[in-house]
C-alpha atoms as a PDB file:
ATOM      1  CA  UNK A   1      26.305 -11.898 -31.928  1.00  0.00           C
ATOM      2  CA  UNK A   2      26.178 -10.802 -28.491  1.00  0.00           C
ATOM      3  CA  UNK A   3      24.091 -12.659 -25.835  1.00  0.00           C
ATOM      4  CA  UNK A   4      21.293  -9.984 -25.567  1.00  0.00           C
ATOM      5  CA  UNK A   5      21.089  -9.651 -29.327  1.00  0.00           C
ATOM      6  CA  UNK A   6      19.606 -13.154 -29.377  1.00  0.00           C
ATOM      7  CA  UNK A   7      16.051 -13.323 -29.971  1.00  0.00           C
ATOM      8  CA  UNK A   8      14.012 -14.073 -26.720  1.00  0.00           C
ATOM      9  CA  UNK A   9      12.739 -17.302 -26.238  1.00  0.00           C
ATOM     10  CA  UNK A  10       8.807 -17.867 -26.232  1.00  0.00           C
ATOM     11  CA  UNK A  11       7.513 -19.502 -23.170  1.00  0.00           C
ATOM     12  CA  UNK A  12       3.639 -20.771 -23.124  1.00  0.00           C
ATOM     13  CA  UNK A  13       2.176 -20.982 -19.925  1.00  0.00           C
ATOM     14  CA  UNK A  14      -1.305 -22.913 -19.724  1.00  0.00           C
ATOM     15  CA  UNK A  15      -3.445 -22.161 -16.401  1.00  0.00           C
ATOM     16  CA  UNK A  16      -1.211 -18.955 -16.779  1.00  0.00           C
ATOM     17  CA  UNK A  17      -3.885 -16.610 -14.779  1.00  0.00           C
ATOM     18  CA  UNK A  18      -3.856 -18.851 -11.879  1.00  0.00           C
ATOM     19  CA  UNK A  19      -2.134 -18.137  -8.694  1.00  0.00           C
ATOM     20  CA  UNK A  20       0.818 -20.355  -9.345  1.00  0.00           C
ATOM     21  CA  UNK A  21       0.515 -19.851 -13.103  1.00  0.00           C
ATOM     22  CA  UNK A  22       0.836 -15.797 -12.898  1.00  0.00           C
ATOM     23  CA  UNK A  23       4.013 -16.137 -10.744  1.00  0.00           C
ATOM     24  CA  UNK A  24       5.431 -18.716 -13.109  1.00  0.00           C
ATOM     25  CA  UNK A  25       5.016 -16.058 -15.847  1.00  0.00           C
ATOM     26  CA  UNK A  26       6.853 -13.610 -13.610  1.00  0.00           C
ATOM     27  CA  UNK A  27       9.641 -15.737 -13.119  1.00  0.00           C
ATOM     28  CA  UNK A  28       9.962 -16.858 -16.682  1.00  0.00           C
ATOM     29  CA  UNK A  29       9.763 -13.168 -17.837  1.00  0.00           C
ATOM     30  CA  UNK A  30      12.390 -12.039 -15.188  1.00  0.00           C
ATOM     31  CA  UNK A  31      14.679 -14.931 -16.927  1.00  0.00           C
ATOM     32  CA  UNK A  32      14.395 -13.126 -20.325  1.00  0.00           C
ATOM     33  CA  UNK A  33      11.552 -14.918 -21.753  1.00  0.00           C
ATOM     34  CA  UNK A  34       8.558 -13.730 -24.019  1.00  0.00           C
ATOM     35  CA  UNK A  35       5.681 -15.252 -22.008  1.00  0.00           C
ATOM     36  CA  UNK A  36       2.323 -16.106 -23.075  1.00  0.00           C
ATOM     37  CA  UNK A  37      -0.382 -16.932 -20.372  1.00  0.00           C
ATOM     38  CA  UNK A  38      -3.094 -19.261 -21.902  1.00  0.00           C
ATOM     39  CA  UNK A  39      -6.199 -19.624 -19.877  1.00  0.00           C
ATOM     40  CA  UNK A  40     -10.170 -19.429 -20.171  1.00  0.00           C
ATOM     41  CA  UNK A  41     -11.334 -16.018 -21.225  1.00  0.00           C
ATOM     42  CA  UNK A  42     -14.337 -16.473 -18.974  1.00  0.00           C
ATOM     43  CA  UNK A  43     -12.574 -16.099 -16.063  1.00  0.00           C
ATOM     44  CA  UNK A  44     -12.989 -12.218 -16.367  1.00  0.00           C
ATOM     45  CA  UNK A  45     -12.273 -11.002 -13.061  1.00  0.00           C
ATOM     46  CA  UNK A  46      -9.120 -12.964 -12.597  1.00  0.00           C
ATOM     47  CA  UNK A  47      -8.015 -12.050 -15.855  1.00  0.00           C
ATOM     48  CA  UNK A  48      -8.361  -8.152 -14.859  1.00  0.00           C
ATOM     49  CA  UNK A  49      -6.401  -8.786 -11.821  1.00  0.00           C
ATOM     50  CA  UNK A  50      -3.534 -10.826 -13.780  1.00  0.00           C
ATOM     51  CA  UNK A  51      -3.088  -7.623 -16.104  1.00  0.00           C
ATOM     52  CA  UNK A  52      -2.653  -5.642 -13.166  1.00  0.00           C
ATOM     53  CA  UNK A  53      -0.049  -7.930 -11.784  1.00  0.00           C
ATOM     54  CA  UNK A  54       2.055  -7.897 -14.839  1.00  0.00           C
ATOM     55  CA  UNK A  55       1.541  -4.659 -15.908  1.00  0.00           C
ATOM     56  CA  UNK A  56       5.007  -3.739 -14.997  1.00  0.00           C
ATOM     57  CA  UNK A  57       6.563  -6.209 -17.076  1.00  0.00           C
ATOM     58  CA  UNK A  58       6.317  -4.158 -20.361  1.00  0.00           C
ATOM     59  CA  UNK A  59       4.861  -6.344 -22.875  1.00  0.00           C
ATOM     60  CA  UNK A  60       7.018  -9.433 -21.728  1.00  0.00           C
ATOM     61  CA  UNK A  61       3.960 -11.178 -20.586  1.00  0.00           C
ATOM     62  CA  UNK A  62       0.885 -11.459 -22.997  1.00  0.00           C
ATOM     63  CA  UNK A  63      -2.427 -13.244 -22.631  1.00  0.00           C
ATOM     64  CA  UNK A  64      -4.063 -15.523 -25.040  1.00  0.00           C
ATOM     65  CA  UNK A  65      -7.611 -17.193 -24.614  1.00  0.00           C
ATOM     66  CA  UNK A  66      -7.551 -21.067 -24.590  1.00  0.00           C
ATOM     67  CA  UNK A  67      -9.377 -24.054 -23.454  1.00  0.00           C
ATOM     68  CA  UNK A  68      -6.763 -26.634 -23.139  1.00  0.00           C
ATOM     69  CA  UNK A  69      -9.218 -29.423 -23.172  1.00  0.00           C
ATOM     70  CA  UNK A  70      -9.960 -28.681 -26.774  1.00  0.00           C
ATOM     71  CA  UNK A  71      -7.348 -30.351 -29.081  1.00  0.00           C
ATOM     72  CA  UNK A  72      -8.099 -28.254 -32.405  1.00  0.00           C
ATOM     73  CA  UNK A  73      -8.351 -25.031 -30.235  1.00  0.00           C
ATOM     74  CA  UNK A  74      -4.778 -25.664 -28.761  1.00  0.00           C
ATOM     75  CA  UNK A  75      -3.552 -26.412 -32.344  1.00  0.00           C
ATOM     76  CA  UNK A  76      -5.112 -22.987 -33.471  1.00  0.00           C
ATOM     77  CA  UNK A  77      -3.663 -21.214 -30.523  1.00  0.00           C
ATOM     78  CA  UNK A  78      -0.359 -22.337 -31.133  1.00  0.00           C
ATOM     79  CA  UNK A  79      -0.144 -21.442 -34.585  1.00  0.00           C
ATOM     80  CA  UNK A  80      -1.267 -17.875 -33.549  1.00  0.00           C
ATOM     81  CA  UNK A  81       1.223 -17.618 -30.930  1.00  0.00           C
ATOM     82  CA  UNK A  82       3.983 -18.579 -33.422  1.00  0.00           C
ATOM     83  CA  UNK A  83       2.662 -16.255 -36.037  1.00  0.00           C
ATOM     84  CA  UNK A  84       2.985 -13.250 -33.557  1.00  0.00           C
ATOM     85  CA  UNK A  85       5.853 -14.215 -31.526  1.00  0.00           C
ATOM     86  CA  UNK A  86       7.967 -16.818 -33.062  1.00  0.00           C
ATOM     87  CA  UNK A  87       8.658 -20.379 -32.320  1.00  0.00           C
ATOM     88  CA  UNK A  88       7.570 -22.018 -28.942  1.00  0.00           C
ATOM     89  CA  UNK A  89      10.779 -22.905 -27.093  1.00  0.00           C
ATOM     90  CA  UNK A  90       9.137 -23.599 -23.660  1.00  0.00           C
ATOM     91  CA  UNK A  91       6.090 -25.103 -22.615  1.00  0.00           C
ATOM     92  CA  UNK A  92       4.560 -25.110 -19.210  1.00  0.00           C
ATOM     93  CA  UNK A  93       1.537 -27.085 -18.401  1.00  0.00           C
ATOM     94  CA  UNK A  94      -0.113 -25.501 -15.262  1.00  0.00           C
ATOM     95  CA  UNK A  95      -3.771 -25.729 -16.340  1.00  0.00           C
ATOM     96  CA  UNK A  96      -5.697 -27.921 -13.795  1.00  0.00           C
ATOM     97  CA  UNK A  97      -9.015 -28.410 -12.052  1.00  0.00           C
ATOM     98  CA  UNK A  98     -10.496 -30.370  -9.086  1.00  0.00           C
ATOM     99  CA  UNK A  99     -13.651 -32.443  -8.930  1.00  0.00           C
ATOM    100  CA  UNK A 100     -13.245 -33.783  -5.669  1.00  0.00           C
ATOM    101  CA  UNK A 101     -15.680 -36.626  -4.410  1.00  0.00           C
ATOM    102  CA  UNK A 102     -15.158 -40.174  -2.919  1.00  0.00           C
ATOM    103  CA  UNK A 103     -15.359 -42.906  -5.553  1.00  0.00           C
ATOM    104  CA  UNK A 104     -18.570 -44.065  -4.475  1.00  0.00           C
ATOM    105  CA  UNK A 105     -20.142 -40.576  -4.925  1.00  0.00           C
ATOM    106  CA  UNK A 106     -18.179 -39.612  -8.067  1.00  0.00           C
ATOM    107  CA  UNK A 107     -19.905 -39.374 -11.422  1.00  0.00           C
ATOM    108  CA  UNK A 108     -18.501 -40.074 -14.997  1.00  0.00           C
ATOM    109  CA  UNK A 109     -18.925 -36.429 -15.456  1.00  0.00           C
ATOM    110  CA  UNK A 110     -16.555 -35.405 -12.481  1.00  0.00           C
ATOM    111  CA  UNK A 111     -14.009 -38.033 -13.934  1.00  0.00           C
ATOM    112  CA  UNK A 112     -14.031 -37.131 -17.476  1.00  0.00           C
ATOM    113  CA  UNK A 113     -14.200 -33.131 -16.665  1.00  0.00           C
ATOM    114  CA  UNK A 114     -10.903 -33.554 -14.585  1.00  0.00           C
ATOM    115  CA  UNK A 115      -9.360 -35.834 -17.016  1.00  0.00           C
ATOM    116  CA  UNK A 116     -10.029 -33.590 -20.137  1.00  0.00           C
ATOM    117  CA  UNK A 117      -8.059 -30.371 -18.496  1.00  0.00           C
ATOM    118  CA  UNK A 118      -5.703 -32.296 -16.065  1.00  0.00           C
ATOM    119  CA  UNK A 119      -4.437 -35.003 -18.459  1.00  0.00           C
ATOM    120  CA  UNK A 120      -5.831 -34.717 -21.985  1.00  0.00           C
ATOM    121  CA  UNK A 121      -4.696 -30.942 -21.571  1.00  0.00           C
ATOM    122  CA  UNK A 122      -1.023 -31.840 -21.301  1.00  0.00           C
ATOM    123  CA  UNK A 123      -1.262 -34.268 -24.475  1.00  0.00           C
ATOM    124  CA  UNK A 124      -3.297 -31.612 -26.364  1.00  0.00           C
ATOM    125  CA  UNK A 125      -0.530 -28.816 -25.724  1.00  0.00           C
ATOM    126  CA  UNK A 126       2.605 -30.962 -26.203  1.00  0.00           C
ATOM    127  CA  UNK A 127       1.302 -32.667 -29.209  1.00  0.00           C
ATOM    128  CA  UNK A 128       1.173 -29.246 -31.061  1.00  0.00           C
ATOM    129  CA  UNK A 129       4.457 -28.021 -29.740  1.00  0.00           C
ATOM    130  CA  UNK A 130       6.792 -31.004 -29.781  1.00  0.00           C
ATOM    131  CA  UNK A 131       7.439 -31.256 -33.784  1.00  0.00           C
ATOM    132  CA  UNK A 132       8.622 -27.986 -33.834  1.00  0.00           C
ATOM    133  CA  UNK A 133      10.743 -28.094 -30.649  1.00  0.00           C
ATOM    134  CA  UNK A 134      12.577 -31.186 -31.827  1.00  0.00           C
ATOM    135  CA  UNK A 135      13.000 -29.913 -35.455  1.00  0.00           C
ATOM    136  CA  UNK A 136      14.814 -26.727 -34.092  1.00  0.00           C
ATOM    137  CA  UNK A 137      16.739 -28.912 -31.519  1.00  0.00           C
ATOM    138  CA  UNK A 138      15.550 -27.029 -28.468  1.00  0.00           C
ATOM    139  CA  UNK A 139      12.762 -27.253 -25.964  1.00  0.00           C
ATOM    140  CA  UNK A 140      11.714 -27.212 -22.412  1.00  0.00           C
ATOM    141  CA  UNK A 141       8.601 -28.864 -21.353  1.00  0.00           C
ATOM    142  CA  UNK A 142       7.502 -28.582 -17.631  1.00  0.00           C
ATOM    143  CA  UNK A 143       4.384 -30.309 -16.498  1.00  0.00           C
ATOM    144  CA  UNK A 144       2.898 -29.679 -13.030  1.00  0.00           C
ATOM    145  CA  UNK A 145       1.527 -32.530 -11.283  1.00  0.00           C
ATOM    146  CA  UNK A 146       1.057 -32.711  -7.634  1.00  0.00           C
ATOM    147  CA  UNK A 147       2.275 -34.445  -4.360  1.00  0.00           C
ATOM    148  CA  UNK A 148      -1.255 -36.001  -4.503  1.00  0.00           C
ATOM    149  CA  UNK A 149      -0.165 -37.852  -7.508  1.00  0.00           C
ATOM    150  CA  UNK A 150       2.460 -39.521  -5.651  1.00  0.00           C
ATOM    151  CA  UNK A 151       0.765 -40.309  -2.269  1.00  0.00           C
ATOM    152  CA  UNK A 152      -2.998 -40.422  -3.490  1.00  0.00           C
ATOM    153  CA  UNK A 153      -5.699 -38.173  -1.566  1.00  0.00           C
ATOM    154  CA  UNK A 154      -8.954 -39.448   0.176  1.00  0.00           C
ATOM    155  CA  UNK A 155     -11.826 -37.891  -2.289  1.00  0.00           C
ATOM    156  CA  UNK A 156      -9.322 -37.482  -5.234  1.00  0.00           C
ATOM    157  CA  UNK A 157      -9.177 -40.524  -7.248  1.00  0.00           C
ATOM    158  CA  UNK A 158      -9.548 -38.618 -10.522  1.00  0.00           C
ATOM    159  CA  UNK A 159      -7.123 -36.030  -9.321  1.00  0.00           C
ATOM    160  CA  UNK A 160      -4.247 -38.346  -8.043  1.00  0.00           C
ATOM    161  CA  UNK A 161      -4.778 -40.485 -11.345  1.00  0.00           C
ATOM    162  CA  UNK A 162      -4.587 -37.580 -13.488  1.00  0.00           C
ATOM    163  CA  UNK A 163      -1.385 -36.405 -11.795  1.00  0.00           C
ATOM    164  CA  UNK A 164       0.338 -39.751 -11.677  1.00  0.00           C
ATOM    165  CA  UNK A 165      -0.359 -39.710 -15.375  1.00  0.00           C
ATOM    166  CA  UNK A 166       1.251 -36.497 -15.868  1.00  0.00           C
ATOM    167  CA  UNK A 167       4.501 -37.889 -14.694  1.00  0.00           C
ATOM    168  CA  UNK A 168       4.175 -40.924 -16.657  1.00  0.00           C
ATOM    169  CA  UNK A 169       3.488 -38.943 -19.666  1.00  0.00           C
ATOM    170  CA  UNK A 170       6.706 -36.858 -18.825  1.00  0.00           C
ATOM    171  CA  UNK A 171       8.959 -39.811 -18.819  1.00  0.00           C
ATOM    172  CA  UNK A 172       7.966 -41.346 -21.699  1.00  0.00           C
ATOM    173  CA  UNK A 173       8.178 -38.070 -23.883  1.00  0.00           C
ATOM    174  CA  UNK A 174      11.307 -37.538 -22.290  1.00  0.00           C
ATOM    175  CA  UNK A 175      12.865 -40.681 -23.739  1.00  0.00           C
ATOM    176  CA  UNK A 176      11.106 -39.721 -27.393  1.00  0.00           C
ATOM    177  CA  UNK A 177      12.884 -36.104 -27.300  1.00  0.00           C
ATOM    178  CA  UNK A 178      16.139 -36.678 -25.529  1.00  0.00           C
ATOM    179  CA  UNK A 179      18.214 -36.757 -28.560  1.00  0.00           C
ATOM    180  CA  UNK A 180      16.542 -33.665 -29.964  1.00  0.00           C
ATOM    181  CA  UNK A 181      17.543 -31.195 -27.346  1.00  0.00           C
ATOM    182  CA  UNK A 182      14.154 -31.081 -25.784  1.00  0.00           C
ATOM    183  CA  UNK A 183      13.894 -31.761 -22.139  1.00  0.00           C
ATOM    184  CA  UNK A 184      10.622 -32.842 -20.542  1.00  0.00           C
ATOM    185  CA  UNK A 185      10.400 -32.741 -16.526  1.00  0.00           C
ATOM    186  CA  UNK A 186       7.648 -32.620 -13.917  1.00  0.00           C
ATOM    187  CA  UNK A 187       7.186 -30.498 -10.818  1.00  0.00           C
ATOM    188  CA  UNK A 188       5.152 -31.655  -8.176  1.00  0.00           C
ATOM    189  CA  UNK A 189       3.917 -28.984  -5.967  1.00  0.00           C
ATOM    190  CA  UNK A 190       2.644 -29.756  -2.328  1.00  0.00           C
ATOM    191  CA  UNK A 191       0.238 -27.809  -0.436  1.00  0.00           C
ATOM    192  CA  UNK A 192       0.475 -24.219  -1.438  1.00  0.00           C
ATOM    193  CA  UNK A 193      -1.195 -20.866  -0.505  1.00  0.00           C
ATOM    194  CA  UNK A 194      -3.652 -20.577  -3.300  1.00  0.00           C
ATOM    195  CA  UNK A 195      -7.415 -19.837  -3.603  1.00  0.00           C
ATOM    196  CA  UNK A 196      -7.731 -23.692  -3.886  1.00  0.00           C
ATOM    197  CA  UNK A 197      -6.255 -24.539  -0.493  1.00  0.00           C
ATOM    198  CA  UNK A 198      -7.639 -21.411   1.065  1.00  0.00           C
ATOM    199  CA  UNK A 199     -11.140 -22.839   0.423  1.00  0.00           C
ATOM    200  CA  UNK A 200     -10.086 -25.972   2.807  1.00  0.00           C
ATOM    201  CA  UNK A 201     -11.626 -25.365   6.268  1.00  0.00           C
ATOM    202  CA  UNK A 202      -9.351 -23.890   8.809  1.00  0.00           C
ATOM    203  CA  UNK A 203      -9.243 -26.862  11.068  1.00  0.00           C
ATOM    204  CA  UNK A 204      -8.117 -29.119   8.134  1.00  0.00           C
ATOM    205  CA  UNK A 205      -5.594 -26.389   6.917  1.00  0.00           C
ATOM    206  CA  UNK A 206      -4.171 -26.215  10.214  1.00  0.00           C
ATOM    207  CA  UNK A 207      -3.665 -30.015  10.145  1.00  0.00           C
ATOM    208  CA  UNK A 208      -2.018 -29.901   6.790  1.00  0.00           C
ATOM    209  CA  UNK A 209       0.375 -27.422   7.796  1.00  0.00           C
ATOM    210  CA  UNK A 210       1.197 -29.358  10.730  1.00  0.00           C
ATOM    211  CA  UNK A 211       2.159 -32.309   8.472  1.00  0.00           C
ATOM    212  CA  UNK A 212       4.654 -30.055   6.450  1.00  0.00           C
ATOM    213  CA  UNK A 213       8.094 -30.375   7.930  1.00  0.00           C
ATOM    214  CA  UNK A 214       9.085 -26.867   7.207  1.00  0.00           C
ATOM    215  CA  UNK A 215       6.032 -25.756   9.019  1.00  0.00           C
ATOM    216  CA  UNK A 216       4.311 -23.578   6.245  1.00  0.00           C
ATOM    217  CA  UNK A 217       2.426 -23.933   3.032  1.00  0.00           C
ATOM    218  CA  UNK A 218       4.114 -23.284  -0.097  1.00  0.00           C
ATOM    219  CA  UNK A 219       4.260 -20.097  -2.199  1.00  0.00           C
ATOM    220  CA  UNK A 220       3.546 -19.725  -5.682  1.00  0.00           C
ATOM    221  CA  UNK A 221       7.438 -18.422  -6.141  1.00  0.00           C
ATOM    222  CA  UNK A 222       8.519 -21.651  -4.593  1.00  0.00           C
ATOM    223  CA  UNK A 223       6.756 -23.706  -7.492  1.00  0.00           C
ATOM    224  CA  UNK A 224       7.929 -21.085  -9.981  1.00  0.00           C
ATOM    225  CA  UNK A 225      11.485 -21.292  -9.047  1.00  0.00           C
ATOM    226  CA  UNK A 226      11.480 -24.926  -9.704  1.00  0.00           C
ATOM    227  CA  UNK A 227       9.865 -24.275 -13.181  1.00  0.00           C
ATOM    228  CA  UNK A 228      12.412 -21.691 -14.241  1.00  0.00           C
ATOM    229  CA  UNK A 229      15.269 -23.999 -13.082  1.00  0.00           C
ATOM    230  CA  UNK A 230      13.960 -26.705 -15.441  1.00  0.00           C
ATOM    231  CA  UNK A 231      13.213 -24.506 -18.209  1.00  0.00           C
ATOM    232  CA  UNK A 232      16.864 -22.940 -18.456  1.00  0.00           C
ATOM    233  CA  UNK A 233      18.906 -23.016 -21.415  1.00  0.00           C
ATOM    234  CA  UNK A 234      21.598 -24.707 -19.576  1.00  0.00           C
ATOM    235  CA  UNK A 235      19.205 -27.333 -17.815  1.00  0.00           C
ATOM    236  CA  UNK A 236      19.613 -29.686 -20.679  1.00  0.00           C
ATOM    237  CA  UNK A 237      20.908 -32.857 -18.814  1.00  0.00           C
ATOM    238  CA  UNK A 238      17.646 -32.932 -16.610  1.00  0.00           C
ATOM    239  CA  UNK A 239      15.045 -34.883 -18.305  1.00  0.00           C
ATOM    240  CA  UNK A 240      12.257 -37.410 -17.219  1.00  0.00           C
ATOM    241  CA  UNK A 241      12.872 -35.917 -13.610  1.00  0.00           C
ATOM    242  CA  UNK A 242      10.142 -35.088 -11.124  1.00  0.00           C
ATOM    243  CA  UNK A 243      11.253 -32.270  -8.737  1.00  0.00           C
ATOM    244  CA  UNK A 244       8.808 -32.400  -5.868  1.00  0.00           C
ATOM    245  CA  UNK A 245       8.290 -28.880  -4.147  1.00  0.00           C
ATOM    246  CA  UNK A 246       6.435 -29.793  -0.999  1.00  0.00           C
ATOM    247  CA  UNK A 247       8.290 -28.448   2.101  1.00  0.00           C
ATOM    248  CA  UNK A 248       9.134 -32.038   3.255  1.00  0.00           C
ATOM    249  CA  UNK A 249       5.423 -33.112   3.301  1.00  0.00           C
ATOM    250  CA  UNK A 250       6.129 -36.302   1.093  1.00  0.00           C
ATOM    251  CA  UNK A 251       9.812 -37.824   0.962  1.00  0.00           C
ATOM    252  CA  UNK A 252      10.780 -40.580  -1.460  1.00  0.00           C
ATOM    253  CA  UNK A 253      14.111 -41.985  -2.696  1.00  0.00           C
END
């Protein structure tokens, strides 16, 4: 059987219509994957832009509505995708929100809303794909964390806690699945040129860039390259790792 005759591996990308999510979808499609972006259907304007951005991929990138904070909804969506496209071989958890406030002003709602998406969402999706991956003897899970999960950030106790939790989760799941051909890794982006960072006041943004050794914000493509690398078929000896993609903003051994 020639390599080109092998069935396409199916990749699921949560937060798939976001700035970074869209670029992850594109790079995985270029790597020969059948990609399904999962995101909130309520983001109608963004969804229309996303459809334009991936129109040239000839059906290699699809969209399915999903709320990652809904455990049963995630199960139903995974089942639907597998019925339509076949088994899910690659899962990228890129869905995330911010609910910034200093701790003394943070409401329980701001804490819980963020945890439900940024941390529970990773559990909800992994829980429904991991059994199939281990049974088939192949899987690639890449969870998107953040440099702020490593360093902490003022006004982000909820976000920093969740993003640190993402890598703790990845390491533990990596141990559970390592003998089954399934790798679980984390990518920790630094400050990237996305709408979230564009919303930061100009003078603070200039300060951020001044603190990045390479002298620029990251591009979504910088993050997507790391995801494509870790999700490659021949990346089977890298698991439980955190790959920082932050322009040198935070370095550790």
